[in-house]
PDB file of N, CA, C and O in Angstrom:
ATOM      1  N   MET A   1       0.755  -1.320  -0.001  1.00 54.00           N
ATOM      2  CA  MET A   1       0.272  -0.011  -0.235  1.00 54.00           C
ATOM      3  C   MET A   1       0.663   1.398   0.318  1.00 54.00           C
ATOM      4  O   MET A   1       1.844   0.931   0.695  1.00 54.00           O
ATOM      5  N   ILE A   2       0.668   2.085  -0.676  1.00 63.00           N
ATOM      6  CA  ILE A   2       1.168   3.579  -0.848  1.00 63.00           C
ATOM      7  C   ILE A   2       0.659   4.561   0.230  1.00 63.00           C
ATOM      8  O   ILE A   2      -0.384   4.642  -0.511  1.00 63.00           O
ATOM      9  N   LYS A   3       1.455   4.921   0.923  1.00 75.00           N
ATOM     10  CA  LYS A   3       0.605   6.173   1.580  1.00 75.00           C
ATOM     11  C   LYS A   3       1.425   7.017   1.308  1.00 75.00           C
ATOM     12  O   LYS A   3       2.921   7.478   0.809  1.00 75.00           O
ATOM     13  N   THR A   4       0.575   8.081   1.318  1.00 85.00           N
ATOM     14  CA  THR A   4       1.004   9.783   0.704  1.00 85.00           C
ATOM     15  C   THR A   4       1.183  10.623   2.102  1.00 85.00           C
ATOM     16  O   THR A   4       0.386  10.458   3.262  1.00 85.00           O
ATOM     17  N   PHE A   5       2.064  11.183   1.776  1.00 92.00           N
ATOM     18  CA  PHE A   5       2.333  12.281   3.406  1.00 92.00           C
ATOM     19  C   PHE A   5       2.263  13.919   2.915  1.00 92.00           C
ATOM     20  O   PHE A   5       2.858  14.377   1.462  1.00 92.00           O
ATOM     21  N   THR A   6       1.735  14.545   3.461  1.00 94.00           N
ATOM     22  CA  THR A   6       1.534  16.108   3.394  1.00 94.00           C
ATOM     23  C   THR A   6       2.623  16.819   3.303  1.00 94.00           C
ATOM     24  O   THR A   6       3.599  16.516   3.882  1.00 94.00           O
ATOM     25  N   HIS A   7       2.607  17.948   2.854  1.00 94.00           N
ATOM     26  CA  HIS A   7       4.019  18.782   2.927  1.00 94.00           C
ATOM     27  C   HIS A   7       4.026  19.013   4.382  1.00 94.00           C
ATOM     28  O   HIS A   7       5.309  19.222   4.949  1.00 94.00           O
ATOM     29  N   GLU A   8       3.039  19.689   5.063  1.00 96.00           N
ATOM     30  CA  GLU A   8       3.049  19.462   6.561  1.00 96.00           C
ATOM     31  C   GLU A   8       3.331  18.354   7.411  1.00 96.00           C
ATOM     32  O   GLU A   8       4.518  18.734   8.079  1.00 96.00           O
ATOM     33  N   THR A   9       3.155  17.562   6.805  1.00 96.00           N
ATOM     34  CA  THR A   9       3.741  16.008   7.909  1.00 96.00           C
ATOM     35  C   THR A   9       5.097  16.182   7.559  1.00 96.00           C
ATOM     36  O   THR A   9       5.899  15.423   8.294  1.00 96.00           O
ATOM     37  N   LEU A  10       5.678  16.332   6.224  1.00 96.00           N
ATOM     38  CA  LEU A  10       7.422  16.283   5.660  1.00 96.00           C
ATOM     39  C   LEU A  10       8.152  17.244   7.028  1.00 96.00           C
ATOM     40  O   LEU A  10       9.254  17.072   7.475  1.00 96.00           O
ATOM     41  N   LEU A  11       7.567  18.299   6.729  1.00 95.00           N
ATOM     42  CA  LEU A  11       7.748  19.508   7.849  1.00 95.00           C
ATOM     43  C   LEU A  11       7.790  19.496   9.007  1.00 95.00           C
ATOM     44  O   LEU A  11       9.083  19.296   9.730  1.00 95.00           O
ATOM     45  N   ARG A  12       7.476  18.586   9.583  1.00 97.00           N
ATOM     46  CA  ARG A  12       7.047  18.276  10.607  1.00 97.00           C
ATOM     47  C   ARG A  12       8.147  16.723  11.606  1.00 97.00           C
ATOM     48  O   ARG A  12       8.529  16.849  12.162  1.00 97.00           O
ATOM     49  N   TYR A  13       8.049  16.165  10.178  1.00 97.00           N
ATOM     50  CA  TYR A  13       9.360  15.115  10.484  1.00 97.00           C
ATOM     51  C   TYR A  13      10.717  16.010  10.006  1.00 97.00           C
ATOM     52  O   TYR A  13      11.629  15.490  11.129  1.00 97.00           O
ATOM     53  N   VAL A  14      10.891  16.992   9.688  1.00 96.00           N
ATOM     54  CA  VAL A  14      12.357  17.279   9.713  1.00 96.00           C
ATOM     55  C   VAL A  14      12.433  18.419  10.733  1.00 96.00           C
ATOM     56  O   VAL A  14      13.828  18.355  11.172  1.00 96.00           O
ATOM     57  N   TYR A  15      11.632  18.608  11.194  1.00 95.00           N
ATOM     58  CA  TYR A  15      11.826  18.816  12.473  1.00 95.00           C
ATOM     59  C   TYR A  15      11.487  18.392  14.010  1.00 95.00           C
ATOM     60  O   TYR A  15      11.404  18.793  15.018  1.00 95.00           O
ATOM     61  N   ASN A  16      11.296  17.055  13.683  1.00 96.00           N
ATOM     62  CA  ASN A  16      11.310  16.328  14.988  1.00 96.00           C
ATOM     63  C   ASN A  16      10.201  16.346  15.994  1.00 96.00           C
ATOM     64  O   ASN A  16      10.232  16.215  16.620  1.00 96.00           O
ATOM     65  N   GLU A  17       8.744  16.923  14.933  1.00 97.00           N
ATOM     66  CA  GLU A  17       8.004  16.967  15.455  1.00 97.00           C
ATOM     67  C   GLU A  17       6.516  15.922  15.576  1.00 97.00           C
ATOM     68  O   GLU A  17       5.186  16.283  15.822  1.00 97.00           O
ATOM     69  N   LEU A  18       6.969  14.924  14.738  1.00 97.00           N
ATOM     70  CA  LEU A  18       5.909  13.893  14.974  1.00 97.00           C
ATOM     71  C   LEU A  18       5.985  12.750  15.688  1.00 97.00           C
ATOM     72  O   LEU A  18       6.976  12.441  16.451  1.00 97.00           O
ATOM     73  N   PRO A  19       5.170  12.342  16.522  1.00 97.00           N
ATOM     74  CA  PRO A  19       4.722  10.986  17.022  1.00 97.00           C
ATOM     75  C   PRO A  19       6.217   9.582  16.512  1.00 97.00           C
ATOM     76  O   PRO A  19       6.094   9.766  15.325  1.00 97.00           O
ATOM     77  N   ALA A  20       6.074   8.929  17.229  1.00 97.00           N
ATOM     78  CA  ALA A  20       7.231   8.061  16.960  1.00 97.00           C
ATOM     79  C   ALA A  20       6.794   6.921  15.894  1.00 97.00           C
ATOM     80  O   ALA A  20       7.442   6.768  15.068  1.00 97.00           O
ATOM     81  N   LYS A  21       5.357   6.620  15.756  1.00 96.00           N
ATOM     82  CA  LYS A  21       4.661   5.530  14.762  1.00 96.00           C
ATOM     83  C   LYS A  21       4.999   6.374  13.711  1.00 96.00           C
ATOM     84  O   LYS A  21       5.016   5.899  13.038  1.00 96.00           O
ATOM     85  N   GLU A  22       4.738   7.652  13.489  1.00 96.00           N
ATOM     86  CA  GLU A  22       4.332   8.046  12.282  1.00 96.00           C
ATOM     87  C   GLU A  22       6.116   8.455  11.754  1.00 96.00           C
ATOM     88  O   GLU A  22       5.979   8.333  10.766  1.00 96.00           O
ATOM     89  N   THR A  23       6.501   8.702  12.582  1.00 97.00           N
ATOM     90  CA  THR A  23       8.310   9.081  12.149  1.00 97.00           C
ATOM     91  C   THR A  23       8.447   7.499  11.563  1.00 97.00           C
ATOM     92  O   THR A  23       9.231   7.700  10.639  1.00 97.00           O
ATOM     93  N   GLN A  24       8.328   6.651  11.911  1.00 97.00           N
ATOM     94  CA  GLN A  24       8.975   5.256  11.881  1.00 97.00           C
ATOM     95  C   GLN A  24       7.956   5.048   9.936  1.00 97.00           C
ATOM     96  O   GLN A  24       8.741   4.419   9.133  1.00 97.00           O
ATOM     97  N   SER A  25       6.994   5.466  10.402  1.00 95.00           N
ATOM     98  CA  SER A  25       6.116   5.328   9.115  1.00 95.00           C
ATOM     99  C   SER A  25       6.865   6.371   7.615  1.00 95.00           C
ATOM    100  O   SER A  25       7.270   5.846   6.885  1.00 95.00           O
ATOM    101  N   ILE A  26       7.173   7.397   8.008  1.00 96.00           N
ATOM    102  CA  ILE A  26       7.783   7.987   6.937  1.00 96.00           C
ATOM    103  C   ILE A  26       9.093   7.265   6.907  1.00 96.00           C
ATOM    104  O   ILE A  26       9.689   7.556   5.583  1.00 96.00           O
ATOM    105  N   GLU A  27      10.108   7.112   7.841  1.00 96.00           N
ATOM    106  CA  GLU A  27      11.469   6.578   7.440  1.00 96.00           C
ATOM    107  C   GLU A  27      11.337   5.116   6.341  1.00 96.00           C
ATOM    108  O   GLU A  27      12.224   4.881   5.589  1.00 96.00           O
ATOM    109  N   GLN A  28      10.015   4.522   6.609  1.00 95.00           N
ATOM    110  CA  GLN A  28      10.140   3.110   5.833  1.00 95.00           C
ATOM    111  C   GLN A  28       9.933   3.849   4.062  1.00 95.00           C
ATOM    112  O   GLN A  28      10.313   3.071   3.805  1.00 95.00           O
ATOM    113  N   ALA A  29       8.877   4.829   4.304  1.00 95.00           N
ATOM    114  CA  ALA A  29       8.291   5.535   2.989  1.00 95.00           C
ATOM    115  C   ALA A  29       9.622   6.134   2.052  1.00 95.00           C
ATOM    116  O   ALA A  29       9.652   5.701   0.909  1.00 95.00           O
ATOM    117  N   LEU A  30      10.596   6.650   3.056  1.00 95.00           N
ATOM    118  CA  LEU A  30      11.760   7.216   2.493  1.00 95.00           C
ATOM    119  C   LEU A  30      12.411   6.243   1.359  1.00 95.00           C
ATOM    120  O   LEU A  30      13.025   6.496   0.655  1.00 95.00           O
ATOM    121  N   LEU A  31      12.354   4.786   2.161  1.00 95.00           N
ATOM    122  CA  LEU A  31      13.234   3.696   1.714  1.00 95.00           C
ATOM    123  C   LEU A  31      12.980   3.370   0.484  1.00 95.00           C
ATOM    124  O   LEU A  31      13.887   3.017  -0.474  1.00 95.00           O
ATOM    125  N   HIS A  32      11.572   3.688   0.124  1.00 94.00           N
ATOM    126  CA  HIS A  32      10.899   2.743  -0.996  1.00 94.00           C
ATOM    127  C   HIS A  32      10.595   4.131  -2.278  1.00 94.00           C
ATOM    128  O   HIS A  32       9.884   3.623  -3.241  1.00 94.00           O
ATOM    129  N   ASP A  33      10.210   5.019  -1.573  1.00 94.00           N
ATOM    130  CA  ASP A  33      10.057   6.389  -2.592  1.00 94.00           C
ATOM    131  C   ASP A  33      10.860   7.557  -2.806  1.00 94.00           C
ATOM    132  O   ASP A  33      11.388   7.937  -2.351  1.00 94.00           O
ATOM    133  N   ALA A  34      11.687   7.468  -4.013  1.00 95.00           N
ATOM    134  CA  ALA A  34      12.635   7.860  -4.416  1.00 95.00           C
ATOM    135  C   ALA A  34      12.029   9.738  -4.494  1.00 95.00           C
ATOM    136  O   ALA A  34      12.729  10.723  -3.995  1.00 95.00           O
ATOM    137  N   ASP A  35      10.681  10.100  -5.061  1.00 95.00           N
ATOM    138  CA  ASP A  35      10.532  11.409  -5.011  1.00 95.00           C
ATOM    139  C   ASP A  35      10.275  11.773  -3.334  1.00 95.00           C
ATOM    140  O   ASP A  35      10.314  13.190  -3.487  1.00 95.00           O
ATOM    141  N   LEU A  36       9.434  11.071  -2.646  1.00 95.00           N
ATOM    142  CA  LEU A  36       9.489  11.355  -1.287  1.00 95.00           C
ATOM    143  C   LEU A  36      11.153  12.013  -0.576  1.00 95.00           C
ATOM    144  O   LEU A  36      10.906  12.490  -0.191  1.00 95.00           O
ATOM    145  N   ALA A  37      11.572  10.791  -0.883  1.00 96.00           N
ATOM    146  CA  ALA A  37      13.294  10.796  -0.398  1.00 96.00           C
ATOM    147  C   ALA A  37      13.237  12.310  -0.587  1.00 96.00           C
ATOM    148  O   ALA A  37      14.462  13.438  -0.051  1.00 96.00           O
ATOM    149  N   ALA A  38      13.719  12.743  -2.127  1.00 96.00           N
ATOM    150  CA  ALA A  38      14.050  13.983  -3.064  1.00 96.00           C
ATOM    151  C   ALA A  38      13.623  14.752  -1.909  1.00 96.00           C
ATOM    152  O   ALA A  38      14.280  16.285  -1.903  1.00 96.00           O
ATOM    153  N   ARG A  39      12.406  14.982  -2.165  1.00 95.00           N
ATOM    154  CA  ARG A  39      11.321  16.059  -1.693  1.00 95.00           C
ATOM    155  C   ARG A  39      11.683  16.453  -0.026  1.00 95.00           C
ATOM    156  O   ARG A  39      12.078  17.795   0.740  1.00 95.00           O
ATOM    157  N   CYS A  40      11.700  15.597   0.767  1.00 96.00           N
ATOM    158  CA  CYS A  40      12.680  15.270   2.349  1.00 96.00           C
ATOM    159  C   CYS A  40      14.184  15.928   2.287  1.00 96.00           C
ATOM    160  O   CYS A  40      14.418  16.681   3.306  1.00 96.00           O
ATOM    161  N   ALA A  41      14.544  15.267   1.405  1.00 97.00           N
ATOM    162  CA  ALA A  41      15.980  15.776   1.063  1.00 97.00           C
ATOM    163  C   ALA A  41      15.970  17.767   0.961  1.00 97.00           C
ATOM    164  O   ALA A  41      16.883  18.764   1.704  1.00 97.00           O
ATOM    165  N   ASP A  42      15.007  18.275   0.080  1.00 97.00           N
ATOM    166  CA  ASP A  42      14.903  19.572  -0.067  1.00 97.00           C
ATOM    167  C   ASP A  42      14.427  20.351   1.026  1.00 97.00           C
ATOM    168  O   ASP A  42      15.142  21.350   1.186  1.00 97.00           O
ATOM    169  N   LEU A  43      13.792  19.566   2.059  1.00 96.00           N
ATOM    170  CA  LEU A  43      13.479  20.234   2.977  1.00 96.00           C
ATOM    171  C   LEU A  43      14.573  20.158   4.000  1.00 96.00           C
ATOM    172  O   LEU A  43      14.688  21.422   4.779  1.00 96.00           O
ATOM    173  N   LEU A  44      15.560  19.434   3.923  1.00 96.00           N
ATOM    174  CA  LEU A  44      16.205  19.118   5.182  1.00 96.00           C
ATOM    175  C   LEU A  44      17.161  20.293   4.659  1.00 96.00           C
ATOM    176  O   LEU A  44      17.944  20.722   5.605  1.00 96.00           O
ATOM    177  N   GLN A  45      17.567  20.305   3.358  1.00 97.00           N
ATOM    178  CA  GLN A  45      18.465  21.637   3.076  1.00 97.00           C
ATOM    179  C   GLN A  45      17.753  22.838   3.270  1.00 97.00           C
ATOM    180  O   GLN A  45      18.692  23.974   3.639  1.00 97.00           O
ATOM    181  N   ALA A  46      16.773  22.980   2.828  1.00 95.00           N
ATOM    182  CA  ALA A  46      16.460  24.608   3.503  1.00 95.00           C
ATOM    183  C   ALA A  46      16.366  24.671   5.019  1.00 95.00           C
ATOM    184  O   ALA A  46      16.405  25.923   4.989  1.00 95.00           O
ATOM    185  N   GLN A  47      15.953  23.524   5.541  1.00 94.00           N
ATOM    186  CA  GLN A  47      16.104  24.102   7.408  1.00 94.00           C
ATOM    187  C   GLN A  47      17.254  24.259   7.583  1.00 94.00           C
ATOM    188  O   GLN A  47      17.929  25.111   8.405  1.00 94.00           O
ATOM    189  N   ARG A  48      18.672  23.736   7.072  1.00 93.00           N
ATOM    190  CA  ARG A  48      20.089  24.251   7.032  1.00 93.00           C
ATOM    191  C   ARG A  48      20.113  25.820   6.588  1.00 93.00           C
ATOM    192  O   ARG A  48      21.355  26.027   7.725  1.00 93.00           O
ATOM    193  N   LEU A  49      19.875  26.003   5.379  1.00 93.00           N
ATOM    194  CA  LEU A  49      20.061  27.046   5.313  1.00 93.00           C
ATOM    195  C   LEU A  49      19.823  27.850   6.077  1.00 93.00           C
ATOM    196  O   LEU A  49      20.174  29.180   6.060  1.00 93.00           O
ATOM    197  N   LEU A  50      18.310  27.629   6.515  1.00 91.00           N
ATOM    198  CA  LEU A  50      17.521  28.597   7.111  1.00 91.00           C
ATOM    199  C   LEU A  50      18.359  28.956   8.774  1.00 91.00           C
ATOM    200  O   LEU A  50      18.525  30.312   9.282  1.00 91.00           O
ATOM    201  N   ASP A  51      18.834  28.076   8.807  1.00 88.00           N
ATOM    202  CA  ASP A  51      19.042  28.162  10.574  1.00 88.00           C
ATOM    203  C   ASP A  51      20.625  28.585  10.762  1.00 88.00           C
ATOM    204  O   ASP A  51      21.221  29.240  11.665  1.00 88.00           O
ATOM    205  N   ALA A  52      21.385  28.624   9.236  1.00 87.00           N
ATOM    206  CA  ALA A  52      22.394  29.153   9.296  1.00 87.00           C
ATOM    207  C   ALA A  52      22.708  30.862   8.553  1.00 87.00           C
ATOM    208  O   ALA A  52      23.503  31.801   8.762  1.00 87.00           O
ATOM    209  N   LEU A  53      21.151  31.375   8.711  1.00 87.00           N
ATOM    210  CA  LEU A  53      20.937  32.881   8.524  1.00 87.00           C
ATOM    211  C   LEU A  53      21.242  33.699   9.561  1.00 87.00           C
ATOM    212  O   LEU A  53      21.235  33.005  10.724  1.00 87.00           O
ATOM    213  N   GLN A  54      21.853  34.754   9.390  1.00 74.00           N
ATOM    214  CA  GLN A  54      21.885  35.336  10.614  1.00 74.00           C
ATOM    215  C   GLN A  54      20.672  36.350  11.377  1.00 74.00           C
ATOM    216  O   GLN A  54      19.559  35.833  10.532  1.00 74.00           O
ATOM    217  N   HIS A  55      20.760  35.727  12.524  1.00 82.00           N
ATOM    218  CA  HIS A  55      19.680  36.232  13.561  1.00 82.00           C
ATOM    219  C   HIS A  55      19.690  37.770  13.766  1.00 82.00           C
ATOM    220  O   HIS A  55      18.522  37.972  14.472  1.00 82.00           O
ATOM    221  N   GLY A  56      20.093  38.377  13.441  1.00 86.00           N
ATOM    222  CA  GLY A  56      20.056  40.244  13.891  1.00 86.00           C
ATOM    223  C   GLY A  56      20.601  41.246  12.994  1.00 86.00           C
ATOM    224  O   GLY A  56      21.167  40.689  11.800  1.00 86.00           O
ATOM    225  N   PRO A  57      20.472  42.361  13.474  1.00 88.00           N
ATOM    226  CA  PRO A  57      21.475  42.834  12.313  1.00 88.00           C
ATOM    227  C   PRO A  57      22.680  42.822  12.113  1.00 88.00           C
ATOM    228  O   PRO A  57      23.291  42.716  13.162  1.00 88.00           O
ATOM    229  N   SER A  58      23.183  43.610  10.928  1.00 89.00           N
ATOM    230  CA  SER A  58      24.499  43.355  10.983  1.00 89.00           C
ATOM    231  C   SER A  58      25.086  44.489  11.725  1.00 89.00           C
ATOM    232  O   SER A  58      24.183  45.493  12.276  1.00 89.00           O
ATOM    233  N   ASP A  59      26.213  44.281  12.067  1.00 91.00           N
ATOM    234  CA  ASP A  59      27.160  45.580  12.888  1.00 91.00           C
ATOM    235  C   ASP A  59      27.037  46.868  11.764  1.00 91.00           C
ATOM    236  O   ASP A  59      26.592  47.650  12.544  1.00 91.00           O
ATOM    237  N   ARG A  60      27.398  46.976  10.503  1.00 94.00           N
ATOM    238  CA  ARG A  60      27.123  48.197  10.034  1.00 94.00           C
ATOM    239  C   ARG A  60      25.795  48.661  10.144  1.00 94.00           C
ATOM    240  O   ARG A  60      25.447  50.273  10.703  1.00 94.00           O
ATOM    241  N   ALA A  61      24.643  47.923  10.257  1.00 94.00           N
ATOM    242  CA  ALA A  61      23.232  48.549  10.256  1.00 94.00           C
ATOM    243  C   ALA A  61      23.263  49.246  11.782  1.00 94.00           C
ATOM    244  O   ALA A  61      22.499  50.144  11.875  1.00 94.00           O
ATOM    245  N   VAL A  62      23.687  48.286  13.054  1.00 93.00           N
ATOM    246  CA  VAL A  62      23.509  49.025  13.981  1.00 93.00           C
ATOM    247  C   VAL A  62      24.174  50.678  14.348  1.00 93.00           C
ATOM    248  O   VAL A  62      24.055  51.171  15.079  1.00 93.00           O
ATOM    249  N   ASP A  63      25.489  50.242  13.770  1.00 94.00           N
ATOM    250  CA  ASP A  63      26.649  51.433  13.704  1.00 94.00           C
ATOM    251  C   ASP A  63      25.885  52.836  12.958  1.00 94.00           C
ATOM    252  O   ASP A  63      25.804  53.724  13.448  1.00 94.00           O
ATOM    253  N   ASN A  64      24.802  52.418  11.719  1.00 94.00           N
ATOM    254  CA  ASN A  64      24.432  53.800  10.853  1.00 94.00           C
ATOM    255  C   ASN A  64      23.760  53.783  11.884  1.00 94.00           C
ATOM    256  O   ASN A  64      22.700  55.580  12.005  1.00 94.00           O
ATOM    257  N   ILE A  65      22.460  53.157  12.820  1.00 93.00           N
ATOM    258  CA  ILE A  65      21.531  53.267  13.691  1.00 93.00           C
ATOM    259  C   ILE A  65      21.767  54.556  14.799  1.00 93.00           C
ATOM    260  O   ILE A  65      21.013  55.503  15.185  1.00 93.00           O
ATOM    261  N   LEU A  66      22.961  54.212  15.175  1.00 93.00           N
ATOM    262  CA  LEU A  66      23.695  54.725  16.575  1.00 93.00           C
ATOM    263  C   LEU A  66      24.175  56.005  15.724  1.00 93.00           C
ATOM    264  O   LEU A  66      24.134  56.999  16.713  1.00 93.00           O
ATOM    265  N   GLN A  67      24.808  56.472  14.829  1.00 92.00           N
ATOM    266  CA  GLN A  67      25.168  57.256  14.325  1.00 92.00           C
ATOM    267  C   GLN A  67      24.042  58.243  13.812  1.00 92.00           C
ATOM    268  O   GLN A  67      24.181  59.585  14.420  1.00 92.00           O
ATOM    269  N   TYR A  68      23.130  57.911  13.501  1.00 91.00           N
ATOM    270  CA  TYR A  68      21.662  58.614  13.450  1.00 91.00           C
ATOM    271  C   TYR A  68      20.941  58.997  14.432  1.00 91.00           C
ATOM    272  O   TYR A  68      20.899  60.387  14.829  1.00 91.00           O
ATOM    273  N   SER A  69      21.132  58.424  15.630  1.00 90.00           N
ATOM    274  CA  SER A  69      20.536  58.730  16.842  1.00 90.00           C
ATOM    275  C   SER A  69      21.620  59.830  17.654  1.00 90.00           C
ATOM    276  O   SER A  69      20.750  60.799  18.349  1.00 90.00           O
ATOM    277  N   ARG A  70      22.600  59.634  17.160  1.00 88.00           N
ATOM    278  CA  ARG A  70      23.619  61.166  18.158  1.00 88.00           C
ATOM    279  C   ARG A  70      23.107  62.282  17.045  1.00 88.00           C
ATOM    280  O   ARG A  70      23.303  63.113  18.044  1.00 88.00           O
ATOM    281  N   THR A  71      22.657  62.154  16.304  1.00 86.00           N
ATOM    282  CA  THR A  71      22.565  63.796  15.340  1.00 86.00           C
ATOM    283  C   THR A  71      21.461  64.690  15.990  1.00 86.00           C
ATOM    284  O   THR A  71      21.467  65.496  16.546  1.00 86.00           O
ATOM    285  N   PHE A  72      20.403  63.785  16.649  1.00 79.00           N
ATOM    286  CA  PHE A  72      19.312  64.209  18.207  1.00 79.00           C
ATOM    287  C   PHE A  72      19.678  64.483  19.155  1.00 79.00           C
ATOM    288  O   PHE A  72      19.693  65.315  19.685  1.00 79.00           O
ATOM    289  N   MET A  73      21.274  63.609  19.518  1.00 74.00           N
ATOM    290  CA  MET A  73      21.274  64.265  21.471  1.00 74.00           C
ATOM    291  C   MET A  73      22.074  65.566  20.989  1.00 74.00           C
ATOM    292  O   MET A  73      22.304  66.244  22.551  1.00 74.00           O
ATOM    293  N   ARG A  74      22.828  65.953  19.699  1.00 67.00           N
ATOM    294  CA  ARG A  74      24.025  67.094  19.966  1.00 67.00           C
ATOM    295  C   ARG A  74      22.628  68.148  19.693  1.00 67.00           C
ATOM    296  O   ARG A  74      23.402  69.280  20.114  1.00 67.00           O
ATOM    297  N   SER A  75      21.462  68.216  18.863  1.00 58.00           N
ATOM    298  CA  SER A  75      20.597  69.260  18.638  1.00 58.00           C
ATOM    299  C   SER A  75      20.160  69.438  19.703  1.00 58.00           C
ATOM    300  O   SER A  75      19.463  70.738  19.926  1.00 58.00           O
ATOM    301  N   SER A  76      19.924  68.763  20.944  1.00 53.00           N
ATOM    302  CA  SER A  76      19.059  69.099  22.248  1.00 53.00           C
ATOM    303  C   SER A  76      19.657  70.326  23.122  1.00 53.00           C
ATOM    304  O   SER A  76      20.601  70.267  23.176  1.00 53.00           O
TER     305      SER A  76
END
């Protein structure tokens, strides 16, 4: 029997948010379904890329904001 998985279910699998039984079901399907494995690999790659993104403003942006705010402090 071929079981289909939604995009949401695959996302939950990638983020380890599924119950153990459902995780096992997906892992069995990944062994036999190349298309599902490719979709899952794409999601894992996207997860790694998103996790690697910078989570705050750059030092240059902070410096620009501080420099701008100093113009108000001088004029007071």
